[in-house]
Amino acid sequence: MTQVQHHVERILRVVHATEPPPDADPNTSLIHRSWRRCATEHALDPGLRPDVRIETSARLRECVQQNEEHLHVARAGMEQLYKHVSALGYVLLLTDAGGVTIDYIGNDTWDQPLKRAGLALGANWNEIHAGTNGIGTCIAEQATLTCHREDHYYVGHVGLSCTSTPLFDPLGRFMGALDVSVLSSPDARESQHLIKHLTLLYGRMIEDANFIHQFREHWILRLGTAGPLVDVCGELMLAVDRDGKIVGANADARRHLRLVETTHIPSEMRGNLVGHHLSGVLGSRIDDIWRLTKGTAIDERIIVTTWEGKGYHASMIAPKAAPSRYRAVEGGVQANPRREQILQRLAGEDHRMQQLLDRAARLVDKPVNILIQGETGTGKEVLARALHDSSRRADQAFIAVNCAAIPESLIESELFGYMPGTFTGARNKGMKGLIQRADGGTLFLDEIGDMPLQLQTRLLRTLSEREILPLGADRPVRVDLHVVAASHRDLRRQIGAGTFREDLYYRLCGATLALPPLRERTDKEFLIDRILQAEASTMETEASISDAALALLLRYEWPGNVREMRNVLCFALSLADGESIDIRHLPPEIVDFVPLHESALVSAPALPAPAGGVTVEAADVGSASELLEALRRHHWNITETAKELGLCRATVYRRMKRHDIVPPTQFS
C-alpha cells in the first residue's frame, strides 16, 4: 500500500466511523472532527497535493488594514516568541479571522521552501481551501491545537507540523490565529508539547497586551492565583470605570467569572460581565478593592473572592494619563480646531480628491501607518504635512526624509544616528538620527522605493518594535512615531523584482492614499487661485490673472502636476511684476500647447461630402489652420483677427463654428 493510499484509508475510517475512538485525547478529537468536515461539508479529496491558496495583493492589503490596530502588539509578541523557536527551524504566522496570513516571521535562507509550503504572507489556510491544518482547524474550533504531520487532511501537507491558538480582541470577538509551524519535525507528537505551551502562552500575552491598551484610560483589576506575580501576569483582568462598573473583561475573566445568581439574570447570561458592577462578580467588600487604587494594599496582597468562593490575589493598574491635548472635553477629543480645514484646503470640488481627503481625515489619529502613492509632483509631501498638522501630533516634529536624495553611504547614519567616536569624521558628541528626531511626531519617508534593501530590514525592525539602535550603540532607544511613506514607484513590481521587502510594504501600507494626477482633476481653477494667492503673498505682489491666460492654464495637461503649476505661476508672477497675469507672461509650453482634439482638427484631411450635403474642401481645412493661428496671435481677439484676415467679424465667427474652433475661455 502506498503512502497516499494509507493516508486516505486512515482518514476515511475515521470519517465513516459511527462512534469516536474511546481513547481519543482532546487534540485528536479536534483533528477527527475536522476530517469529517473536510470530507462531508467541503467535499475535499485527502489524496491531493494542492498548492496553498495565495490571496491577491489587494485582498491581502484589505485584510491587513482591517487588523492594523492589533498588528503592532501582535508583532511585538511574535518577535519575542520567535527568539525561543527560531533555532529549531520554526516560523510564525498571524492570520485574520478568515485564515489569511497577515504577518509572518521566518528565516530568509529558507524563503523558497517556506513559500512553496504556503508558510508566507497572503496564504489562506482556511479549512475550506486547505483541509485540516493548524490554522484552519483552530479557526473552525476556536481552540488551541497541534496539527502534527499525518494529522493534516491533504497528503501534500503531511510533512508539516503546526500549532495554533485563537486570538480574541478585548471585547471577546474572534480576531484570528497565532501559528508556529515547521517544515519537518520528529515523528513523535510529544516533540510539539513545549511549542504548544509557548504558543498558548504568547497568544494570551498578545490578547492581554491588547486588552490593557484598549482600556488604558480605565482602572484594570488583575486577579491571579500566584500572589507575587499578580502585578505582572494576573490571569484574569477586568476593566472598570470610576463607579466600579465593568467595561471590559479578558478571555480568562470571561471564562472563569460569573455574575451572582439573581432572579433577573438568566443562568446562560451570567458569563456576560460587561455592564454590571464589580459587586455582581466579587463577594469581597468593594472598599477593600478600591484600596488598591491608593497604593495602600501592596504589602497586604489583598485576596478577593467570587460569589462562588474562589479566591484570587488582586492588583490594580491605574488609568494612563493622556497628554492634555488628548483629553476628552465636553464629550469629544480636544484637537486642532483647524484640522478639517487643513485637509480640505488641498482640493476644490474634485470628487476623487474629496473622497481621498475624507478618508485621510478619518485616519489622522488612528494607529495606522499610511502610504501615499502618486506621480511625481502630485503633492505627496503636502498631503503628509497636512495629515500631521491636522492630527494630535501637530505640536510635535514633522521630519521629512527623501530616501532618494541622501547618498547611500550616509543614509544609515542619517536615519539612525550614531554614538560619539563611532567612525572617523563623526561629530564628537554623536548625532541624533532623523527617526529619533521625529519621536512624538510624524516621520515622512518620501520616495521609500529608493531605500537600499539592507536598510529596509532595519526600518522594518524600527516599525515593529518602535525602537532604534544608533550606530555604535549597545542599547536601543524607544521612539513614538506615526509613519507616513510615499512613492511614485510601483512597489508591488519592486517586490516582484526583489528590490523591496514585501513585509515592509504591508507594514507601511496600513492605509493607502492614491493622489490623482493633475490632468485628471476637475478643480484646476481652485488650485490656480490658491497657489497664486500664496505665491503672490510671498513675493509681496498682486495676484490677478486675465480670462485668456486662465483659459490656457486650464486646458494644459500638466505633465509635472501641481509642482509644475506652482513653478509656472511663480514665473508668470515674476514677469507680470505687479500687473495682472496675461498670456504674454506665460511660458511658451503653455501658450503653444494644443490639446489632442484641436491638433487632430487642424491636421485633418479633406472630408467626403455626405449625400446632398456641402463638401468640406481641403482649402477650408487649410483656412482652419490659418484662422486658428491668427486667433492665437491676437490672443483670441475677434476684431483684430478679422482685420488681419480682411474679413468681417461675422465671417470669423461663422468659420470658427464651421471648423469647431472653440475659444479657450469656453473650455470646461
XYZ file of C-alpha atoms in Angstrom:
668
model
C 0.000 0.000 0.000
C 1.408 3.378 -0.980
C 1.767 6.267 1.465
C -1.096 8.084 -0.247
C -3.413 5.070 -0.035
C -2.546 4.506 3.620
C -3.218 8.186 4.426
C -6.545 8.228 2.586
C -7.786 4.986 4.151
C -6.826 6.154 7.632
C -8.887 9.323 7.221
C -11.858 7.549 5.649
C -12.025 5.055 8.518
C -12.499 7.967 10.915
C -14.939 9.762 8.611
C -17.180 6.703 8.308
C -16.894 5.577 11.950
C -20.199 5.738 13.815
C -18.532 6.476 17.181
C -15.294 8.279 18.092
C -12.399 6.202 19.455
C -12.807 5.803 23.238
C -9.184 6.712 23.978
C -9.047 9.849 21.807
C -7.422 12.812 23.562
C -8.924 16.319 23.129
C -6.425 17.281 20.420
C -7.157 14.131 18.406
C -10.895 14.734 18.745
C -10.451 18.188 17.195
C -8.491 16.693 14.289
C -11.078 13.961 13.671
C -13.938 16.480 13.679
C -12.027 18.484 11.084
C -11.531 15.394 8.877
C -15.278 14.813 8.912
C -15.970 18.445 7.984
C -13.463 18.323 5.129
C -14.966 15.111 3.726
C -18.685 15.702 4.234
C -19.110 19.505 4.202
C -16.254 20.667 1.969
C -16.011 17.536 -0.273
C -12.188 17.577 -0.275
C -10.055 14.670 -1.535
C -7.379 13.761 1.070
C -5.142 12.200 -1.593
C -4.424 15.506 -3.339
C -1.344 17.753 -3.142
C -2.877 21.163 -3.927
C -0.966 24.416 -3.747
C -1.923 26.622 -0.827
C -4.198 29.437 -1.956
C -2.385 32.793 -2.050
C -4.627 35.859 -1.947
C -4.124 38.806 -4.289
C -2.144 41.795 -3.075
C -5.338 43.887 -2.984
C -7.107 41.295 -0.829
C -4.097 40.975 1.472
C -3.865 44.753 1.853
C -7.558 44.843 2.784
C -7.046 42.128 5.426
C -4.029 43.949 6.885
C -5.895 47.273 7.035
C -8.829 45.700 8.852
C -6.495 44.368 11.563
C -3.897 47.144 11.720
C -4.992 48.311 15.166
C -3.912 44.995 16.719
C -0.967 44.168 14.445
C 1.560 46.258 16.358
C 1.021 44.455 19.660
C 0.803 41.061 17.964
C 4.046 41.684 16.088
C 5.875 42.533 19.318
C 4.681 39.269 20.890
C 5.606 37.279 17.781
C 9.146 38.637 17.779
C 9.627 37.668 21.417
C 8.274 34.169 20.739
C 10.459 33.798 17.642
C 13.580 34.221 19.780
C 12.651 30.979 21.570
C 11.892 28.871 18.485
C 13.959 30.245 15.588
C 16.966 27.981 16.241
C 14.699 24.927 15.835
C 13.558 25.964 12.353
C 10.081 27.213 13.247
C 8.303 30.116 11.563
C 5.472 32.255 12.933
C 2.263 33.246 11.173
C -0.523 35.587 12.237
C -3.844 35.252 10.431
C -7.109 37.115 10.355
C -10.431 35.518 11.282
C -10.763 34.047 7.785
C -7.385 32.307 7.786
C -5.387 34.771 5.628
C -1.781 35.234 6.800
C -1.361 38.953 7.547
C 2.034 38.805 9.312
C 4.933 36.394 9.202
C 8.377 35.892 10.761
C 10.795 33.321 9.383
C 14.338 32.623 8.260
C 15.128 34.293 4.926
C 17.501 31.458 3.979
C 14.517 29.082 3.733
C 12.378 31.576 1.863
C 11.566 29.479 -1.220
C 10.777 26.150 0.550
C 8.587 28.030 3.033
C 6.686 29.811 0.263
C 6.157 26.539 -1.600
C 4.681 25.083 1.591
C 2.355 28.083 1.990
C 4.181 29.478 5.026
C 4.149 33.036 3.724
C 2.198 36.296 3.666
C -1.154 36.105 1.913
C -1.560 32.329 2.288
C -5.154 31.329 3.038
C -5.232 28.353 5.456
C -8.992 28.198 5.920
C -10.200 24.587 6.098
C -12.420 25.166 3.071
C -9.289 25.596 0.908
C -6.510 23.812 2.820
C -8.269 20.977 4.630
C -7.304 20.058 8.180
C -4.339 22.160 9.326
C -3.261 24.035 12.432
C -4.655 27.435 11.441
C -7.827 26.370 9.647
C -8.895 23.908 12.333
C -8.002 26.372 15.114
C -10.297 28.911 13.418
C -13.101 26.402 12.947
C -12.902 25.131 16.544
C -11.614 28.373 18.146
C -9.352 26.216 20.287
C -5.594 25.708 20.690
C -4.338 22.591 18.907
C -1.393 20.901 17.222
C -1.797 19.507 13.699
C 1.197 17.180 13.511
C 2.323 15.613 10.248
C -0.299 12.934 9.330
C -2.982 14.946 11.160
C -3.195 17.106 8.024
C -6.062 16.213 5.701
C -4.218 16.629 2.411
C -1.380 14.165 1.843
C 0.645 17.050 0.408
C 0.840 18.654 3.882
C 1.880 15.634 5.964
C 5.454 16.868 6.370
C 4.345 19.961 8.277
C 3.811 20.350 11.995
C 1.650 23.314 13.003
C 0.471 24.594 16.387
C -2.137 27.369 16.530
C -4.017 29.278 19.201
C -7.041 31.552 18.670
C -6.819 35.271 19.378
C -9.730 37.355 20.657
C -9.994 41.131 20.801
C -10.626 42.980 24.097
C -14.381 42.691 23.562
C -14.219 38.927 23.113
C -14.607 38.892 19.323
C -12.564 36.338 17.404
C -9.666 38.020 15.554
C -7.641 35.190 14.047
C -4.881 32.771 14.974
C -1.236 32.755 16.057
C 0.579 29.822 14.469
C 4.009 28.218 14.950
C 4.956 25.886 12.082
C 7.938 23.868 10.923
C 8.645 22.200 7.578
C 9.820 18.949 9.165
C 9.887 17.628 12.722
C 10.354 14.344 14.636
C 7.604 11.783 14.171
C 6.662 11.790 17.856
C 3.784 14.128 18.651
C 5.343 14.747 22.083
C 8.046 16.791 20.342
C 5.463 19.580 19.949
C 4.295 19.802 23.577
C 6.638 22.650 24.519
C 5.777 24.523 21.306
C 2.094 24.203 22.148
C 2.609 25.669 25.620
C 4.688 28.556 24.225
C 2.113 29.303 21.521
C -0.707 29.344 24.061
C 1.318 31.496 26.485
C 2.216 34.139 23.881
C -1.285 34.120 22.427
C -2.667 35.066 25.835
C 0.103 37.665 26.285
C -0.859 39.291 22.985
C -4.530 39.328 23.979
C -3.751 40.817 27.394
C -1.471 43.476 25.936
C -4.255 44.447 23.528
C -6.690 44.497 26.442
C -4.508 46.821 28.531
C -4.007 49.107 25.518
C -7.719 49.165 24.691
C -8.751 50.046 28.256
C -5.717 52.143 29.186
C -7.981 55.021 30.286
C -9.802 52.817 32.842
C -8.856 51.076 36.059
C -7.799 47.476 35.343
C -8.234 44.920 38.119
C -5.831 41.981 37.779
C -6.630 38.711 39.517
C -4.232 35.800 39.798
C -3.541 32.617 41.710
C 0.150 33.413 42.259
C 0.361 36.348 44.689
C 3.930 37.556 43.997
C 3.302 37.527 40.236
C -0.115 39.126 40.062
C 1.347 42.594 39.387
C 2.956 41.398 36.152
C 0.857 38.464 34.989
C -2.583 38.455 36.516
C -4.508 35.835 34.586
C -7.936 37.471 34.904
C -8.440 41.152 34.051
C -11.454 43.404 34.455
C -11.568 46.988 33.192
C -13.797 49.167 35.366
C -14.864 52.803 35.380
C -14.733 55.109 38.409
C -18.108 53.867 39.581
C -16.972 50.248 39.636
C -18.934 49.224 36.536
C -17.225 46.588 34.377
C -16.471 47.898 30.867
C -14.237 45.049 29.697
C -13.163 41.510 30.602
C -10.286 39.487 29.151
C -10.692 35.895 27.929
C -9.781 34.258 31.255
C -12.139 36.547 33.164
C -14.980 35.705 30.795
C -14.126 32.027 31.162
C -13.820 31.814 34.962
C -16.008 34.565 36.428
C -19.793 34.551 36.717
C -22.332 37.052 37.949
C -24.042 36.248 41.235
C -27.253 34.284 40.760
C -30.247 36.603 40.872
C -33.783 36.226 39.771
C -33.483 38.745 36.938
C -30.325 37.352 35.270
C -30.790 34.038 33.395
C -28.077 31.449 34.073
C -26.889 31.483 30.447
C -26.280 35.269 30.670
C -24.200 35.235 33.851
C -20.933 34.981 31.866
C -21.621 38.366 30.250
C -19.874 40.578 32.786
C -19.700 43.861 30.851
C -22.178 46.479 32.007
C -22.518 45.064 35.525
C -20.992 46.304 38.780
C -17.996 44.586 40.399
C -20.242 43.662 43.299
C -22.102 41.354 40.936
C -18.935 39.288 40.419
C -16.897 39.603 43.632
C -18.119 38.850 47.112
C -15.368 40.947 48.754
C -16.087 44.441 50.043
C -15.728 46.929 47.210
C -13.998 49.378 49.585
C -11.207 46.820 50.030
C -10.762 46.581 46.280
C -10.629 50.365 45.866
C -7.848 50.494 48.483
C -5.651 49.028 45.730
C -6.053 52.258 43.742
C -4.451 54.247 46.556
C -1.380 52.027 46.755
C -2.031 51.150 50.408
C -2.569 47.439 49.950
C 0.607 46.406 48.124
C 2.178 44.682 51.103
C -1.103 43.138 52.235
C -1.664 41.355 48.914
C -5.414 41.615 49.116
C -7.272 38.441 48.288
C -10.686 38.895 46.736
C -13.279 36.173 46.434
C -16.013 35.466 43.930
C -19.573 34.678 44.920
C -18.713 31.052 44.148
C -15.994 31.102 46.814
C -12.910 31.159 44.551
C -10.098 33.352 45.899
C -7.660 35.453 43.836
C -4.740 37.725 44.635
C -5.503 41.208 43.286
C -3.690 44.275 41.988
C -4.857 47.377 40.146
C -3.445 49.204 37.098
C -4.201 52.925 37.178
C -5.588 54.724 34.107
C -2.887 56.025 31.826
C -2.988 59.824 31.894
C -3.139 61.221 28.396
C -1.326 64.461 27.430
C -3.524 67.490 27.925
C -4.200 67.940 24.224
C -5.608 64.395 24.070
C -8.087 64.624 26.948
C -11.806 64.497 26.462
C -13.549 67.841 26.570
C -17.326 68.124 26.594
C -17.751 64.612 25.229
C -15.230 64.967 22.402
C -11.468 64.981 21.951
C -9.693 68.285 22.064
C -7.689 68.521 18.873
C -6.534 71.142 16.445
C -9.690 73.187 15.737
C -8.461 73.803 12.195
C -7.830 70.112 11.463
C -10.603 69.665 8.885
C -9.818 72.961 7.163
C -6.149 71.971 6.841
C -7.027 68.927 4.764
C -9.946 70.465 2.888
C -7.761 73.338 1.654
C -5.909 70.836 -0.540
C -8.734 70.460 -3.061
C -11.781 72.108 -4.569
C -14.831 70.332 -5.948
C -12.956 67.350 -7.366
C -14.844 64.159 -6.430
C -11.781 61.879 -6.213
C -9.851 64.332 -4.080
C -12.814 64.892 -1.777
C -13.108 61.138 -1.226
C -9.387 60.897 -0.547
C -9.419 63.796 1.922
C -12.481 62.444 3.724
C -10.640 59.165 4.186
C -7.499 60.985 5.301
C -9.484 62.904 7.925
C -10.618 59.608 9.442
C -7.049 58.291 9.567
C -5.137 61.205 11.107
C -5.286 59.985 14.714
C -5.515 56.248 14.093
C -2.532 53.965 14.903
C -2.164 53.184 11.216
C 0.875 53.777 9.016
C -0.060 55.484 5.741
C 1.362 55.025 2.247
C 0.782 57.872 -0.233
C 1.145 56.980 -3.887
C 1.042 59.224 -6.919
C 3.047 60.618 -9.812
C 5.959 62.943 -9.189
C 4.729 66.437 -8.338
C 1.185 65.493 -7.254
C 1.753 66.842 -3.721
C 2.589 63.781 -1.643
C 4.637 65.723 0.921
C 1.965 68.453 1.079
C -0.626 65.795 1.940
C 1.702 64.191 4.505
C 2.268 67.553 6.169
C -1.487 68.218 6.223
C -2.065 64.840 7.865
C 0.428 65.792 10.570
C -0.886 69.330 11.074
C -4.471 68.120 11.443
C -3.562 65.379 13.946
C -2.974 65.280 17.680
C 0.765 65.253 16.941
C 0.651 68.694 15.316
C 2.665 70.279 18.156
C 5.472 67.750 17.699
C 8.085 67.388 14.973
C 7.368 66.631 11.325
C 10.541 65.103 9.881
C 10.652 64.618 6.105
C 13.267 62.230 4.718
C 13.838 61.954 0.972
C 15.195 58.433 0.666
C 16.331 59.122 -2.915
C 18.260 62.311 -2.069
C 20.511 61.021 0.746
C 23.694 59.292 -0.530
C 23.566 55.549 0.108
C 26.792 55.746 2.118
C 25.215 58.230 4.557
C 21.575 57.157 4.753
C 22.088 54.705 7.642
C 23.791 57.252 9.890
C 21.343 59.985 8.827
C 18.317 57.853 9.700
C 19.517 56.067 12.838
C 22.190 58.436 14.150
C 25.470 57.397 15.783
C 27.278 57.452 19.085
C 30.437 59.513 19.824
C 33.582 58.082 18.241
C 31.710 55.618 16.041
C 33.798 56.395 12.965
C 36.423 58.838 11.711
C 34.969 62.242 10.903
C 31.932 61.787 13.121
C 30.812 64.547 15.470
C 32.443 64.405 18.885
C 29.074 64.234 20.642
C 27.499 61.825 18.173
C 24.343 62.660 16.240
C 20.667 62.022 16.779
C 19.199 60.404 13.668
C 16.195 61.681 11.718
C 13.985 58.879 13.029
C 14.752 59.787 16.628
C 14.148 63.480 15.904
C 10.612 62.531 14.867
C 9.931 60.978 18.292
C 6.425 62.008 19.362
C 5.593 63.366 15.911
C 5.446 62.224 12.299
C 8.177 60.633 10.192
C 7.633 61.181 6.455
C 9.625 58.785 4.267
C 9.467 60.204 0.750
C 10.459 58.004 -2.204
C 10.579 54.956 0.070
C 11.013 52.794 -3.031
C 14.569 54.115 -3.369
C 15.679 52.963 0.091
C 18.541 50.422 -0.099
C 17.401 46.857 0.563
C 19.645 46.280 3.585
C 18.230 49.367 5.315
C 14.684 48.185 4.699
C 15.340 45.388 7.205
C 16.427 47.883 9.874
C 13.434 50.110 9.143
C 11.085 47.115 9.451
C 12.516 46.397 12.893
C 12.010 50.030 13.898
C 8.384 49.984 12.780
C 7.601 46.689 14.504
C 9.447 47.257 17.800
C 9.201 51.070 17.926
C 12.858 51.383 18.820
C 16.112 52.229 17.035
C 19.721 51.253 17.573
C 22.079 54.124 16.665
C 25.386 53.131 15.067
C 27.872 52.215 17.787
C 25.178 51.913 20.487
C 24.608 48.819 22.602
C 21.128 49.801 23.831
C 18.072 50.520 21.701
C 16.202 53.814 22.031
C 12.397 53.800 22.210
C 10.573 56.045 19.727
C 6.906 57.008 19.359
C 6.211 57.564 15.675
C 3.433 57.998 13.187
C 4.931 56.937 9.861
C 3.776 58.270 6.513
C 5.613 56.932 3.452
C 5.315 57.974 -0.183
C 6.450 56.717 -3.565
C 5.791 57.324 -7.244
C 7.044 53.813 -7.995
C 5.019 50.620 -8.271
C 6.183 48.986 -5.043
C 4.403 45.719 -5.901
C 6.534 45.477 -9.043
C 9.640 46.170 -6.960
C 8.652 43.346 -4.600
C 8.456 41.008 -7.593
C 11.886 42.199 -8.740
C 13.337 41.579 -5.281
C 14.260 45.225 -4.614
C 11.617 45.936 -1.957
C 10.680 43.831 1.063
C 7.128 42.519 0.983
C 6.808 42.531 4.798
C 7.924 46.175 4.920
C 5.358 47.044 2.253
C 2.500 45.646 4.333
C 3.872 47.292 7.480
C 3.856 50.672 5.713
C 0.509 50.453 3.901
C -1.872 50.161 6.810
C -3.862 52.558 4.635
C -3.104 53.768 1.113
C -3.957 57.223 -0.253
C -3.583 57.461 -4.049
C -3.255 61.031 -5.329
C -4.656 61.509 -8.867
C -2.518 63.298 -11.471
C -3.387 66.941 -12.052
C -4.548 66.311 -15.641
C -7.407 64.166 -14.242
C -8.553 66.666 -11.619
C -11.563 68.921 -12.155
C -10.533 71.558 -9.608
C -7.634 73.132 -11.520
C -9.131 76.615 -11.255
C -9.321 76.239 -7.459
C -5.646 75.190 -7.352
C -4.561 78.027 -9.630
C -6.293 80.583 -7.427
C -4.954 79.070 -4.175
C -1.357 78.781 -5.413
C -1.489 82.228 -6.982
C -2.636 83.825 -3.731
C 0.021 82.021 -1.697
C 2.915 82.804 -4.044
C 1.828 86.427 -4.536
C 1.778 86.874 -0.772
C 5.326 85.500 -0.525
C 6.523 87.778 -3.345
C 4.556 90.744 -1.933
C 2.810 91.390 -5.225
C -0.727 91.391 -6.642
C -2.448 88.106 -7.523
C -4.694 88.505 -10.567
C -4.975 86.773 -13.922
C -6.807 87.500 -17.183
C -9.525 85.203 -18.500
C -7.459 84.343 -21.581
C -4.415 83.341 -19.513
C -6.585 81.344 -17.148
C -8.178 79.533 -20.092
C -4.764 78.431 -21.381
C -3.749 77.190 -17.929
C -6.967 75.203 -17.611
C -6.540 73.343 -20.919
C -2.839 72.494 -20.364
C -2.246 68.844 -19.371
C 0.398 69.491 -16.658
C 2.800 66.545 -17.024
C 4.681 67.868 -13.986
C 1.471 68.028 -11.949
C 0.974 70.539 -9.106
C 4.709 71.173 -8.797
C 4.830 72.340 -12.430
C 1.754 74.517 -11.902
C 3.403 76.220 -8.950
C 6.581 76.875 -10.965
C 4.594 78.287 -13.911
C 2.629 80.654 -11.680
C 5.805 81.852 -9.918
C 7.349 82.506 -13.348
C 4.259 84.409 -14.506
C 4.077 86.493 -11.323
C 7.710 87.446 -11.733
C 7.232 88.561 -15.322
C 3.983 90.376 -14.590
C 5.743 92.392 -11.883
C 2.552 93.629 -10.234
C 0.350 93.586 -13.325
C -2.426 91.114 -13.996
C -1.020 87.902 -15.470
C -1.786 87.742 -19.189
C -0.893 85.276 -21.946
C 2.385 87.074 -22.665
C 3.552 86.267 -19.139
C 3.109 82.501 -19.532
C 5.897 80.119 -20.618
C 5.895 79.043 -24.305
C 4.930 75.452 -23.497
C 1.655 76.722 -22.029
C 0.832 79.139 -24.851
C 1.815 76.757 -27.673
C 0.141 73.711 -26.200
C -2.566 72.230 -28.447
C -4.936 69.630 -26.952
C -5.292 66.408 -28.912
C -8.776 67.230 -30.218
C -7.570 70.578 -31.596
C -4.433 69.218 -33.214
C -6.469 66.491 -34.882
C -8.843 69.129 -36.183
C -6.294 71.371 -37.845
C -4.361 68.480 -39.414
C -7.406 66.587 -40.724
C -7.526 65.646 -44.447
C -10.359 66.670 -46.779
C -13.634 65.041 -45.826
C -16.038 63.435 -48.293
C -19.376 65.185 -48.518
C -22.477 63.407 -47.359
C -25.147 62.800 -49.989
C -26.806 66.086 -50.852
C -24.563 67.928 -48.424
C -21.820 70.538 -48.656
C -18.264 69.429 -49.459
C -15.565 70.430 -46.969
C -12.677 71.318 -49.248
C -9.016 70.841 -48.382
C -8.662 74.630 -48.736
C -11.205 75.018 -45.939
C -9.088 72.804 -43.727
C -6.067 74.931 -44.568
C -8.062 78.070 -43.809
C -8.961 76.493 -40.470
C -5.283 76.252 -39.597
C -4.685 79.831 -40.801
C -7.676 81.085 -38.804
C -6.521 79.268 -35.644
C -3.014 80.734 -35.920
C -4.390 84.233 -36.396
C -6.674 83.885 -33.387
C -3.704 82.809 -31.243
C -1.533 85.681 -32.474
C -4.233 88.142 -31.421
C -4.972 86.298 -28.172
C -8.437 85.326 -29.413
C -9.425 88.937 -30.085
C -12.038 88.547 -32.874
C -11.856 92.189 -34.082
C -8.050 92.129 -34.567
C -8.194 88.690 -36.207
C -10.859 89.886 -38.655
C -8.723 92.924 -39.590
C -5.660 90.771 -40.311
C -7.592 88.324 -42.482
C -9.617 91.018 -44.238
C -12.897 89.532 -43.059
C -15.845 90.843 -41.130
C -16.408 89.693 -37.569
C -19.486 87.652 -38.559
C -17.435 85.686 -41.119
C -14.783 84.910 -38.489
C -17.482 83.599 -36.169
C -19.059 81.531 -38.977
C -15.731 79.950 -39.905
C -14.945 79.230 -36.245
C -18.295 77.459 -35.962
C -17.773 75.572 -39.245
C -14.382 74.244 -38.110
C -15.416 73.695 -34.459
C -12.820 76.162 -33.206
C -13.776 76.990 -29.639
C -12.274 79.931 -27.720
C -10.226 78.682 -24.726
C -12.411 80.695 -22.358
C -15.261 78.292 -23.201
C -13.356 75.142 -22.255
C -14.766 73.452 -19.141
